[in-house]
């Protein structure tokens, strides 16, 4: 880890590490995701997962997903088979699935977390992101600390490209250096509801976004306060990725975070 470029990370708020995830591990995650999808039967309840349906069942399905393996559909996917219709699987793959567990807890990731200064790293959230050909939706500008909030802010993203990612299939976009700005919003629980609260009205900096075009096997480290996004995938190619979010166990994880783990205490790399 000695060649991790910490100065660049501190300057930009992100760091691209090519060839960090082995081709075999990319294959293993993609194959395992395909198995999970094949075993998943949405049945007649599929409509409850639609992002347009704000129904109670859909809310609970999401709210409990912090300690489960759950499946979320794209909005434009009504006439597609499940395997080509999903937006993501989340949010505890790293704890509940043996293949994702192994890849998520390999020594090089633990060493990376330590090099980044996470003294007591906890693996908080994992997502398998499909960004399907033609329908993979845009993800708007956001900071991950909006969704995973600690005091002080410690959330750090490890975003792993399982396919080549470029401008045409919806690679990550980032505002370099803007992680030094304030946290703008929090998405959190109020009673049984999830709401977004404005913390700071500072607009995103008026800078040209950097397109993080990376080959398969790259790992992108994302600072929790870095504004980032991704465009829709309008290409004929998938853009699968695996995203893991860590926090430092020495920070306070508030009880009103959307992601709660009442039955599965958070674990580190061991
Ligand atoms: Fe994000």
Tab-separated table of C-alpha atoms and ligand atoms in Angstrom:
chain	number	residue	atom	x	y	z
A	1	UNK	CA	0.000	0.000	0.000
A	2	UNK	CA	3.001	2.279	0.195
A	3	UNK	CA	2.360	3.519	-3.329
A	4	UNK	CA	-1.167	4.697	-2.516
A	5	UNK	CA	-1.166	8.309	-3.562
A	6	UNK	CA	-2.640	9.906	-0.461
A	7	UNK	CA	-1.760	13.434	-1.566
A	8	UNK	CA	-3.815	12.997	-4.741
A	9	UNK	CA	-6.712	11.553	-2.749
A	10	UNK	CA	-6.653	14.473	-0.343
A	11	UNK	CA	-6.498	16.950	-3.220
A	12	UNK	CA	-9.207	15.420	-5.418
A	13	UNK	CA	-11.447	13.455	-3.038
A	14	UNK	CA	-11.133	10.362	-5.206
A	15	UNK	CA	-8.426	7.963	-6.248
A	16	UNK	CA	-8.397	5.580	-9.212
A	17	UNK	CA	-6.514	2.326	-8.640
A	18	UNK	CA	-6.353	0.309	-11.841
A	19	UNK	CA	-5.904	-3.480	-11.723
A	20	UNK	CA	-6.831	-3.553	-8.026
A	21	UNK	CA	-9.505	-6.233	-8.313
A	22	UNK	CA	-8.392	-9.412	-10.049
A	23	UNK	CA	-10.114	-10.621	-13.175
A	24	UNK	CA	-11.048	-13.803	-11.283
A	25	UNK	CA	-12.747	-11.786	-8.558
A	26	UNK	CA	-14.639	-9.705	-11.125
A	27	UNK	CA	-15.773	-12.967	-12.730
A	28	UNK	CA	-16.750	-14.407	-9.338
A	29	UNK	CA	-18.893	-11.409	-8.377
A	30	UNK	CA	-20.616	-11.297	-11.743
A	31	UNK	CA	-21.321	-15.031	-11.681
A	32	UNK	CA	-22.605	-14.889	-8.113
A	33	UNK	CA	-24.847	-11.911	-8.876
A	34	UNK	CA	-26.287	-13.855	-11.808
A	35	UNK	CA	-27.020	-16.794	-9.482
A	36	UNK	CA	-28.720	-14.536	-6.949
A	37	UNK	CA	-30.849	-13.021	-9.692
A	38	UNK	CA	-31.770	-16.442	-11.054
A	39	UNK	CA	-32.909	-17.547	-7.594
A	40	UNK	CA	-34.938	-14.391	-7.008
A	41	UNK	CA	-38.612	-14.590	-7.820
A	42	UNK	CA	-40.295	-11.197	-7.660
A	43	UNK	CA	-43.591	-12.816	-8.537
A	44	UNK	CA	-46.678	-10.671	-8.731
A	45	UNK	CA	-45.180	-8.315	-6.126
A	46	UNK	CA	-42.707	-6.915	-8.640
A	47	UNK	CA	-44.652	-3.700	-8.957
A	48	UNK	CA	-44.102	-2.842	-5.292
A	49	UNK	CA	-40.449	-2.227	-6.086
A	50	UNK	CA	-41.184	0.401	-8.675
A	51	UNK	CA	-39.643	3.710	-7.745
A	52	UNK	CA	-42.906	5.408	-8.625
A	53	UNK	CA	-44.849	3.399	-6.089
A	54	UNK	CA	-44.384	5.083	-2.740
A	55	UNK	CA	-46.391	2.401	-0.976
A	56	UNK	CA	-45.744	1.106	2.461
A	57	UNK	CA	-44.586	-2.350	1.355
A	58	UNK	CA	-41.989	-0.819	-0.914
A	59	UNK	CA	-40.727	1.422	1.873
A	60	UNK	CA	-40.280	-1.483	4.249
A	61	UNK	CA	-38.565	-3.572	1.607
A	62	UNK	CA	-35.995	-0.800	1.269
A	63	UNK	CA	-35.791	0.170	4.952
A	64	UNK	CA	-34.944	-3.370	6.026
A	65	UNK	CA	-32.415	-3.928	3.255
A	66	UNK	CA	-29.456	-2.740	5.345
A	67	UNK	CA	-29.189	-6.225	6.768
A	68	UNK	CA	-30.579	-8.189	3.850
A	69	UNK	CA	-30.007	-9.025	0.197
A	70	UNK	CA	-32.743	-7.264	-1.728
A	71	UNK	CA	-33.444	-6.487	-5.363
A	72	UNK	CA	-34.390	-3.110	-6.816
A	73	UNK	CA	-35.724	-2.580	-10.324
A	74	UNK	CA	-35.131	0.084	-12.896
A	75	UNK	CA	-38.118	2.279	-13.618
A	76	UNK	CA	-38.122	1.721	-17.364
A	77	UNK	CA	-37.932	-2.052	-17.138
A	78	UNK	CA	-41.551	-3.243	-17.024
A	79	UNK	CA	-41.287	-5.485	-20.074
A	80	UNK	CA	-37.842	-6.940	-19.401
A	81	UNK	CA	-36.795	-10.214	-17.779
A	82	UNK	CA	-35.556	-9.732	-14.211
A	83	UNK	CA	-31.893	-10.189	-15.100
A	84	UNK	CA	-32.035	-7.218	-17.475
A	85	UNK	CA	-34.398	-5.124	-15.376
A	86	UNK	CA	-32.625	-4.722	-12.058
A	87	UNK	CA	-31.008	-1.494	-10.959
A	88	UNK	CA	-29.161	-2.970	-7.978
A	89	UNK	CA	-28.893	-5.590	-5.265
A	90	UNK	CA	-28.236	-4.370	-1.717
A	91	UNK	CA	-27.267	-3.736	0.983
A	92	UNK	CA	-25.591	-6.505	3.023
A	93	UNK	CA	-24.138	-8.735	0.325
A	94	UNK	CA	-20.750	-8.469	2.024
A	95	UNK	CA	-22.061	-10.109	5.205
A	96	UNK	CA	-24.725	-12.489	3.950
A	97	UNK	CA	-23.232	-13.964	0.794
A	98	UNK	CA	-20.024	-16.006	0.989
A	99	UNK	CA	-18.640	-14.913	-2.377
A	100	UNK	CA	-19.207	-11.216	-1.726
A	101	UNK	CA	-17.891	-11.689	1.822
A	102	UNK	CA	-14.622	-13.157	0.551
A	103	UNK	CA	-14.002	-10.507	-2.088
A	104	UNK	CA	-15.012	-7.692	0.283
A	105	UNK	CA	-12.712	-8.846	3.061
A	106	UNK	CA	-9.568	-9.647	1.119
A	107	UNK	CA	-6.354	-8.335	2.646
A	108	UNK	CA	-5.689	-5.734	-0.049
A	109	UNK	CA	-8.953	-3.964	0.799
A	110	UNK	CA	-8.153	-4.036	4.513
A	111	UNK	CA	-4.732	-2.584	3.771
A	112	UNK	CA	-6.284	0.117	1.591
A	113	UNK	CA	-8.714	1.098	4.362
A	114	UNK	CA	-5.834	1.319	6.826
A	115	UNK	CA	-3.750	3.381	4.404
A	116	UNK	CA	-6.663	5.806	4.079
A	117	UNK	CA	-6.687	6.298	7.830
A	118	UNK	CA	-9.720	4.274	8.862
A	119	UNK	CA	-8.566	3.130	12.287
A	120	UNK	CA	-11.511	0.842	13.021
A	121	UNK	CA	-13.010	0.122	9.595
A	122	UNK	CA	-16.526	-1.284	9.520
A	123	UNK	CA	-18.108	-2.631	6.340
A	124	UNK	CA	-21.436	-0.831	6.395
A	125	UNK	CA	-23.070	-1.261	3.004
A	126	UNK	CA	-22.617	-3.121	-0.259
A	127	UNK	CA	-24.371	-2.745	-3.579
A	128	UNK	CA	-24.186	-4.648	-6.841
A	129	UNK	CA	-24.920	-1.988	-9.454
A	130	UNK	CA	-26.135	-3.149	-12.865
A	131	UNK	CA	-26.412	0.048	-14.942
A	132	UNK	CA	-28.176	-2.025	-17.573
A	133	UNK	CA	-27.696	-1.493	-21.322
A	134	UNK	CA	-30.096	1.173	-22.681
A	135	UNK	CA	-32.075	1.668	-19.447
A	136	UNK	CA	-29.508	1.972	-16.657
A	137	UNK	CA	-30.655	5.159	-14.977
A	138	UNK	CA	-28.742	8.308	-14.222
A	139	UNK	CA	-27.612	8.780	-10.614
A	140	UNK	CA	-27.804	12.448	-9.707
A	141	UNK	CA	-25.166	14.518	-7.935
A	142	UNK	CA	-24.840	13.536	-4.316
A	143	UNK	CA	-22.454	12.994	-1.418
A	144	UNK	CA	-22.424	9.527	0.115
A	145	UNK	CA	-22.410	11.054	3.606
A	146	UNK	CA	-25.963	12.187	2.845
A	147	UNK	CA	-26.987	8.540	3.099
A	148	UNK	CA	-24.394	7.151	5.520
A	149	UNK	CA	-23.748	9.717	8.191
A	150	UNK	CA	-21.199	9.611	10.992
A	151	UNK	CA	-19.831	12.336	13.251
A	152	UNK	CA	-17.230	13.219	12.168
A	153	UNK	CA	-17.836	12.144	8.576
A	154	UNK	CA	-15.916	8.961	7.827
A	155	UNK	CA	-17.862	7.166	5.122
A	156	UNK	CA	-15.565	6.026	2.332
A	157	UNK	CA	-16.608	4.279	-0.869
A	158	UNK	CA	-14.737	1.502	-2.662
A	159	UNK	CA	-16.286	1.395	-6.133
A	160	UNK	CA	-15.097	-1.567	-8.190
A	161	UNK	CA	-15.567	-1.695	-11.954
A	162	UNK	CA	-16.738	-5.149	-13.077
A	163	UNK	CA	-17.003	-3.939	-16.674
A	164	UNK	CA	-15.066	-1.267	-18.509
A	165	UNK	CA	-16.739	2.023	-17.574
A	166	UNK	CA	-16.722	5.031	-19.902
A	167	UNK	CA	-18.794	8.061	-20.836
A	168	UNK	CA	-21.093	6.015	-23.042
A	169	UNK	CA	-22.145	3.416	-20.488
A	170	UNK	CA	-22.419	5.678	-17.467
A	171	UNK	CA	-19.056	5.877	-15.729
A	172	UNK	CA	-18.654	7.827	-12.499
A	173	UNK	CA	-18.490	11.623	-12.710
A	174	UNK	CA	-16.847	13.643	-9.962
A	175	UNK	CA	-16.247	17.255	-8.953
A	176	UNK	CA	-12.561	17.101	-8.149
A	177	UNK	CA	-11.666	18.765	-4.870
A	178	UNK	CA	-15.258	19.502	-3.898
A	179	UNK	CA	-15.078	17.068	-0.956
A	180	UNK	CA	-13.718	20.045	0.980
A	181	UNK	CA	-17.164	21.660	0.865
A	182	UNK	CA	-19.959	21.081	3.381
A	183	UNK	CA	-22.423	18.218	3.541
A	184	UNK	CA	-25.536	19.549	1.767
A	185	UNK	CA	-28.253	17.081	2.751
A	186	UNK	CA	-29.123	14.192	4.993
A	187	UNK	CA	-31.436	11.327	4.091
A	188	UNK	CA	-32.654	9.965	7.396
A	189	UNK	CA	-35.387	8.395	9.473
A	190	UNK	CA	-38.082	10.374	11.206
A	191	UNK	CA	-40.343	7.897	12.909
A	192	UNK	CA	-41.188	5.307	10.283
A	193	UNK	CA	-40.560	7.694	7.402
A	194	UNK	CA	-37.438	8.488	5.413
A	195	UNK	CA	-36.927	12.128	4.570
A	196	UNK	CA	-34.272	14.358	3.043
A	197	UNK	CA	-33.252	17.373	5.123
A	198	UNK	CA	-31.245	20.312	3.816
A	199	UNK	CA	-28.202	21.061	5.953
A	200	UNK	CA	-26.355	23.609	3.841
A	201	UNK	CA	-27.481	25.573	0.777
A	202	UNK	CA	-24.010	25.948	-0.742
A	203	UNK	CA	-24.343	25.021	-4.435
A	204	UNK	CA	-22.036	22.472	-6.047
A	205	UNK	CA	-18.898	24.210	-7.336
A	206	UNK	CA	-19.202	25.417	-10.900
A	207	UNK	CA	-16.467	23.098	-12.141
A	208	UNK	CA	-16.304	20.757	-15.105
A	209	UNK	CA	-17.044	17.211	-13.891
A	210	UNK	CA	-14.265	14.664	-14.312
A	211	UNK	CA	-15.375	11.481	-16.096
A	212	UNK	CA	-13.750	8.531	-14.336
A	213	UNK	CA	-13.327	6.254	-17.336
A	214	UNK	CA	-11.746	3.100	-15.944
A	215	UNK	CA	-11.097	-0.445	-17.142
A	216	UNK	CA	-12.590	-3.527	-15.525
A	217	UNK	CA	-10.837	-4.378	-12.265
A	218	UNK	CA	-10.290	-0.755	-11.265
A	219	UNK	CA	-11.144	0.398	-7.763
A	220	UNK	CA	-12.200	4.001	-7.263
A	221	UNK	CA	-11.933	5.353	-3.720
A	222	UNK	CA	-14.608	7.971	-3.071
A	223	UNK	CA	-14.415	10.389	-0.149
A	224	UNK	CA	-17.761	10.543	1.640
A	225	UNK	CA	-18.150	14.271	1.001
A	226	UNK	CA	-17.161	14.162	-2.691
A	227	UNK	CA	-20.008	15.201	-5.008
A	228	UNK	CA	-20.337	12.494	-7.644
A	229	UNK	CA	-22.882	11.175	-10.111
A	230	UNK	CA	-23.194	8.922	-13.114
A	231	UNK	CA	-25.018	9.396	-16.396
A	232	UNK	CA	-27.589	7.001	-17.795
A	233	UNK	CA	-26.306	4.056	-19.782
A	234	UNK	CA	-27.524	4.603	-23.322
A	235	UNK	CA	-25.045	2.137	-24.811
A	236	UNK	CA	-25.624	-1.519	-25.665
A	237	UNK	CA	-23.088	-2.574	-23.032
A	238	UNK	CA	-23.681	-3.244	-19.327
A	239	UNK	CA	-21.739	-1.322	-16.717
A	240	UNK	CA	-21.707	-3.573	-13.673
A	241	UNK	CA	-19.960	-2.358	-10.543
A	242	UNK	CA	-19.671	-3.419	-6.931
A	243	UNK	CA	-19.709	-0.633	-4.341
A	244	UNK	CA	-18.670	-1.125	-0.742
A	245	UNK	CA	-19.044	1.610	1.868
A	246	UNK	CA	-16.981	1.739	5.026
A	247	UNK	CA	-17.153	3.875	8.136
A	248	UNK	CA	-14.816	4.260	11.076
A	249	UNK	CA	-16.130	2.573	14.206
A	250	UNK	CA	-14.605	5.348	16.282
A	251	UNK	CA	-17.096	7.855	14.857
A	252	UNK	CA	-20.721	8.160	15.984
A	253	UNK	CA	-23.236	6.386	13.752
A	254	UNK	CA	-26.532	8.087	14.447
A	255	UNK	CA	-29.682	6.125	15.160
A	256	UNK	CA	-31.592	8.071	12.519
A	257	UNK	CA	-29.468	6.788	9.634
A	258	UNK	CA	-31.727	4.989	7.147
A	259	UNK	CA	-29.446	1.928	7.289
A	260	UNK	CA	-29.835	0.137	10.601
A	261	UNK	CA	-28.515	-3.265	11.610
A	262	UNK	CA	-30.508	-4.370	14.673
A	263	UNK	CA	-29.934	-8.071	14.033
A	264	UNK	CA	-26.484	-8.083	12.413
A	265	UNK	CA	-23.864	-5.978	14.206
A	266	UNK	CA	-21.384	-4.355	11.827
A	267	UNK	CA	-18.115	-6.157	11.188
A	268	UNK	CA	-14.713	-5.070	10.007
A	269	UNK	CA	-12.402	-7.044	7.751
A	270	UNK	CA	-12.140	-10.026	10.089
B	1	LIG	FE1	-22.594	7.511	-4.285
